[in-house]
C-alpha positions as MATLAB code, in Angstrom:
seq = 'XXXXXXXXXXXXXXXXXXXXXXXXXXXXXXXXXXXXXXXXXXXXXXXXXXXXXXXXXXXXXXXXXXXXXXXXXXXXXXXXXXXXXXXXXXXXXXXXXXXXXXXXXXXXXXXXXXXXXXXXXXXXXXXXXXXXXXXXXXXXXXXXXXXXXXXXXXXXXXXXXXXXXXXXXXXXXXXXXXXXXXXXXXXXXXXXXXXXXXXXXXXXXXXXXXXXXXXXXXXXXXXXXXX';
ca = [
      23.170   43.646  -26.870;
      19.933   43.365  -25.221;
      19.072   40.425  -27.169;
      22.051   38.753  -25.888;
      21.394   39.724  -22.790;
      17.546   38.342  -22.147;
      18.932   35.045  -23.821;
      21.724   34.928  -21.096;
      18.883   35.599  -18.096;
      16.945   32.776  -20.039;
      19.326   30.581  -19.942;
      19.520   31.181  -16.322;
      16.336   30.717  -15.339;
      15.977   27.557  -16.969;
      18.796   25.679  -15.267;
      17.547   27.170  -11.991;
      14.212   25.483  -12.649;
      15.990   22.342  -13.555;
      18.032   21.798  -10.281;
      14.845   22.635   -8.286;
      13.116   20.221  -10.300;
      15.676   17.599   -9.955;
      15.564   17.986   -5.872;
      11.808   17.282   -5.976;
      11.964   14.337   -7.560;
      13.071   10.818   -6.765;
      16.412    9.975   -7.299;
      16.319    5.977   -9.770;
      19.659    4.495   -8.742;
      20.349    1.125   -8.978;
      19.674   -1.358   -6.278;
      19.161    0.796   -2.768;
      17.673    4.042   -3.608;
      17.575    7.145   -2.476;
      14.135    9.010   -2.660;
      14.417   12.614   -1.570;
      10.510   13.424   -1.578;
       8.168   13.494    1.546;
       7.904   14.226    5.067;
       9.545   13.189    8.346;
       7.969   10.451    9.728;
       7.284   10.380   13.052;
       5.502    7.240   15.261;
       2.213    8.683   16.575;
       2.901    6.854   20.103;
       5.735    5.954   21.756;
       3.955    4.373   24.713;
       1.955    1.832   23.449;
       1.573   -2.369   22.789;
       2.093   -3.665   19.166;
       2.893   -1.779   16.099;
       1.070    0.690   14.128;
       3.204   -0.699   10.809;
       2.040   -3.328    8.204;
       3.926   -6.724    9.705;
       5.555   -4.436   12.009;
       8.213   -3.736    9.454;
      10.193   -1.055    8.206;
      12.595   -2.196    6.167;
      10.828   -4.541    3.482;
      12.713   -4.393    0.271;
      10.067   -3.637   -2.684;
       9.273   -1.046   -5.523;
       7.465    2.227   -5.848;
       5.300    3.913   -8.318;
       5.728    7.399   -8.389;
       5.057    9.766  -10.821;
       4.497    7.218  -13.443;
       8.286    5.850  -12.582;
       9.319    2.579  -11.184;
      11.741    2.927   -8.400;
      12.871   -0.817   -7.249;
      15.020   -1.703   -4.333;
      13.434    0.705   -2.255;
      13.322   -0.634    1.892;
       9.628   -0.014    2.588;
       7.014    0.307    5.829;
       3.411    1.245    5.898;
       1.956    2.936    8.559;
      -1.671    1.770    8.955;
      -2.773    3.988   11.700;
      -1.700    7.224    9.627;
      -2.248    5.701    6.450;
       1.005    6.697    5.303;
       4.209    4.510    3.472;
       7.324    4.487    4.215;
      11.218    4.747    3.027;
      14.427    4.764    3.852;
      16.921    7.367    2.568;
      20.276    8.532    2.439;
      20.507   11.942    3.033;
      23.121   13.946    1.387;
      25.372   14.126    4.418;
      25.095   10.031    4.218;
      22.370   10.199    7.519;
      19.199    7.652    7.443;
      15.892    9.191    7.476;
      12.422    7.584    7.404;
       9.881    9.671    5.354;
       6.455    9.071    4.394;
       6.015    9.815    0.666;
       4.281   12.121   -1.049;
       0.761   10.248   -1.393;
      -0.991   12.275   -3.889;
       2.232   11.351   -6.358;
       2.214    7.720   -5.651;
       0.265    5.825   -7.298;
       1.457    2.216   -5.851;
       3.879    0.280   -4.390;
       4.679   -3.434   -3.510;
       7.058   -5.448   -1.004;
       8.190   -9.164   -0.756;
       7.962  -10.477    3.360;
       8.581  -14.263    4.121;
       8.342  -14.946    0.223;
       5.128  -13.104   -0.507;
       4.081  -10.197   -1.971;
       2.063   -7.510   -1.213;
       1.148   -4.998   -3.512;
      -1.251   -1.743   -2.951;
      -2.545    0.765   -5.644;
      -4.214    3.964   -4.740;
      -7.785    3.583   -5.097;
      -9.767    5.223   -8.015;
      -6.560    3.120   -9.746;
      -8.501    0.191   -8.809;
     -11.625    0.889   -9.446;
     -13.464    4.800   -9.294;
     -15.754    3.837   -6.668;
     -12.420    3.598   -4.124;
     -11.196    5.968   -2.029;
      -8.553    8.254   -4.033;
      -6.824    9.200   -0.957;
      -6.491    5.377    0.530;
      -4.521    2.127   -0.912;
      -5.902   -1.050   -1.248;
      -4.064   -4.505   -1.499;
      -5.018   -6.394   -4.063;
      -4.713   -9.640   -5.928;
      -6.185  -10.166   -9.277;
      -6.991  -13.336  -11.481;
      -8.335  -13.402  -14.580;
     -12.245  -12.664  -13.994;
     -11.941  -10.851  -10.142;
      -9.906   -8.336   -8.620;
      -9.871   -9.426   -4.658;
      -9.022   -6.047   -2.932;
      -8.221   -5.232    1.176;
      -7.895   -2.267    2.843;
      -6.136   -2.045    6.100;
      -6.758    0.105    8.963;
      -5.039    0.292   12.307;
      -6.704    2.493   15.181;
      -4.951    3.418   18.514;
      -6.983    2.815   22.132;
      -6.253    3.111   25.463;
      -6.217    0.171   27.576;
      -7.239    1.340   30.999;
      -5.109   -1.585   33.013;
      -2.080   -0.827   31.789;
      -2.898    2.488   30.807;
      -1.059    1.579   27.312;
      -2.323    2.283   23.793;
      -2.403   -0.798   21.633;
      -3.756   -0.872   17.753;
      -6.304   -2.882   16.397;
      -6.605   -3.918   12.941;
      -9.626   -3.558   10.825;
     -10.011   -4.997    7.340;
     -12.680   -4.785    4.939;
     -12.483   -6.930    1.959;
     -14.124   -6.820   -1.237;
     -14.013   -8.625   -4.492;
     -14.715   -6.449   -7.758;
     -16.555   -8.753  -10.439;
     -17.589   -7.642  -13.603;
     -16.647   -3.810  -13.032;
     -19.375   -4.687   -9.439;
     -17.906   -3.932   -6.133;
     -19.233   -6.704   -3.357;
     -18.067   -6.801   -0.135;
     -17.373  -10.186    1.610;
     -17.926  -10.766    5.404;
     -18.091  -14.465    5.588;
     -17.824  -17.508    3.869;
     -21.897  -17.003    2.591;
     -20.686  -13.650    0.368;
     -17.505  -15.718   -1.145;
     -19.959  -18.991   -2.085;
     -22.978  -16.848   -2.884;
     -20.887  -14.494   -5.420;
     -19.263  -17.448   -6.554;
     -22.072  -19.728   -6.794;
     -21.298  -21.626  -10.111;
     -18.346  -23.426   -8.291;
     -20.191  -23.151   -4.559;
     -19.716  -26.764   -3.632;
     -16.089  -27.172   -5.008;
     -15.152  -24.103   -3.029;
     -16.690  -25.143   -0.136;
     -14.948  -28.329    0.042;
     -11.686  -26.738   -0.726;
     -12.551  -24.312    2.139;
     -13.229  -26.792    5.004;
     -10.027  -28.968    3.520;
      -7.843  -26.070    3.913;
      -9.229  -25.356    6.902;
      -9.372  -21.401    5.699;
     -11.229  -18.475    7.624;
     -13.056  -16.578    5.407;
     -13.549  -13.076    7.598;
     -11.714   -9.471    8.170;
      -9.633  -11.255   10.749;
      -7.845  -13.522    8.034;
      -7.860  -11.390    5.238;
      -5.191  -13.993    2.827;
      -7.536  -16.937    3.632;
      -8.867  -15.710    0.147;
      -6.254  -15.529   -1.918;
      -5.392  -19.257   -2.505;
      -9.204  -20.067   -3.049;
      -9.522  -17.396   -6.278;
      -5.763  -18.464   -7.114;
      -6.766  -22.455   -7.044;
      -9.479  -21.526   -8.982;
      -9.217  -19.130  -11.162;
     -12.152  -17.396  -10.990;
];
């Protein structure tokens, strides 16, 4: 009888642990999904000029990495200032929330805007000189990973007594497992230097700013060639 009867508490226990489990986790549904994981998210100011969000979006459709798990049709934002991303869910009573996900479970997550992608990976991911705690877009050809990370920082403007957020990008380009960071057109040509001219031309053709400020002014010249 007391056999029985530590089996039946067993037996309890367990399917307690599963439905707490289950609530921790992301929900996979088809299509729009549901992710029950994270925080509130809350805009840092109210009062202020521009948008601390990636392309001042909230709801780009795109795919998470969580846990190991793909989760697609997820409607995605990233929050540059806090460094935290975004998603919409459907709360049990059928109420929209906006959470920022649990970062130190997602490993990386990607969204289509005006036809392009954009896809980020957490950083030791990318490479273990990275930042763990940060994601970096990236773009990767066969020889070269070209990586960005975004930043977004909050100042007072004393005229209108407004906070606005600037943008700050550093970009790199990882090359044979090296790290190199490029702040103008010299770093591209003189990392590249076995196509140098070609890229130059294709560079002053395009008429393409190679700098923090234009960060995707990049992409098309490993893209075009390969590199």
């Amino acid at each position: 009888m007391k056999t029985f009867k530590n089996l039946f508490v067993l037996c309890i226990l367990l399917i307690t642990c599963v439905k707490f489990q289950a609530k921790c986790q992301p929900i996979p549904i088809q299509d729009n999904e549901n992710i029950i994981n994270g925080k509130l998210w809350v805009p840092t100011i109210l009062n202020s000029e521009g948008s601390q969000l990636f392309l001042g979006e909230l709801q780009m459709k795109g795919y998470i990495r969580f846990d190991s798990v793909l989760y697609h049709g997820i409607n995605l934002g990233y929050d540059l200032e806090q460094n935290e991303v975004l998603a919409t869910i459907v709360t049990p009573n059928n109420t929209k929330r906006i959470i920022a996900l649990n970062k130190s479970r997602l490993q990386e997550f990607s969204f289509m805007n005006n036809g392009q992608e954009f896809h980020f990976k957490k950083g030791d991911l990318i490479h273990p000189d990275l930042n763990p705690k940060s994601f970096y877009q990236l773009v990767s050809t066969y020889n070269l990973t070209y990586v960005i990370h975004r930043e977004k920082q909050k100042v007072l403007k004393m005229k209108s007594r407004k906070y606005e957020y600037l943008k700050y990008n550093k970009l790199s380009i990882i090359k044979d497992n090296k790290i190199h960071s490029i702040n103008k057109r010299k770093d591209l040509l003189d990392l590249l230097y076995d196509q140098k001219t070609e890229i130059k031309k294709y560079i002053q053709l395009h008429k393409l700013k190679i700098n923090s400020k234009h960060p995707m002014d990049i992409v098309p010249v490993i893209l075009n060639f390969d590199l």
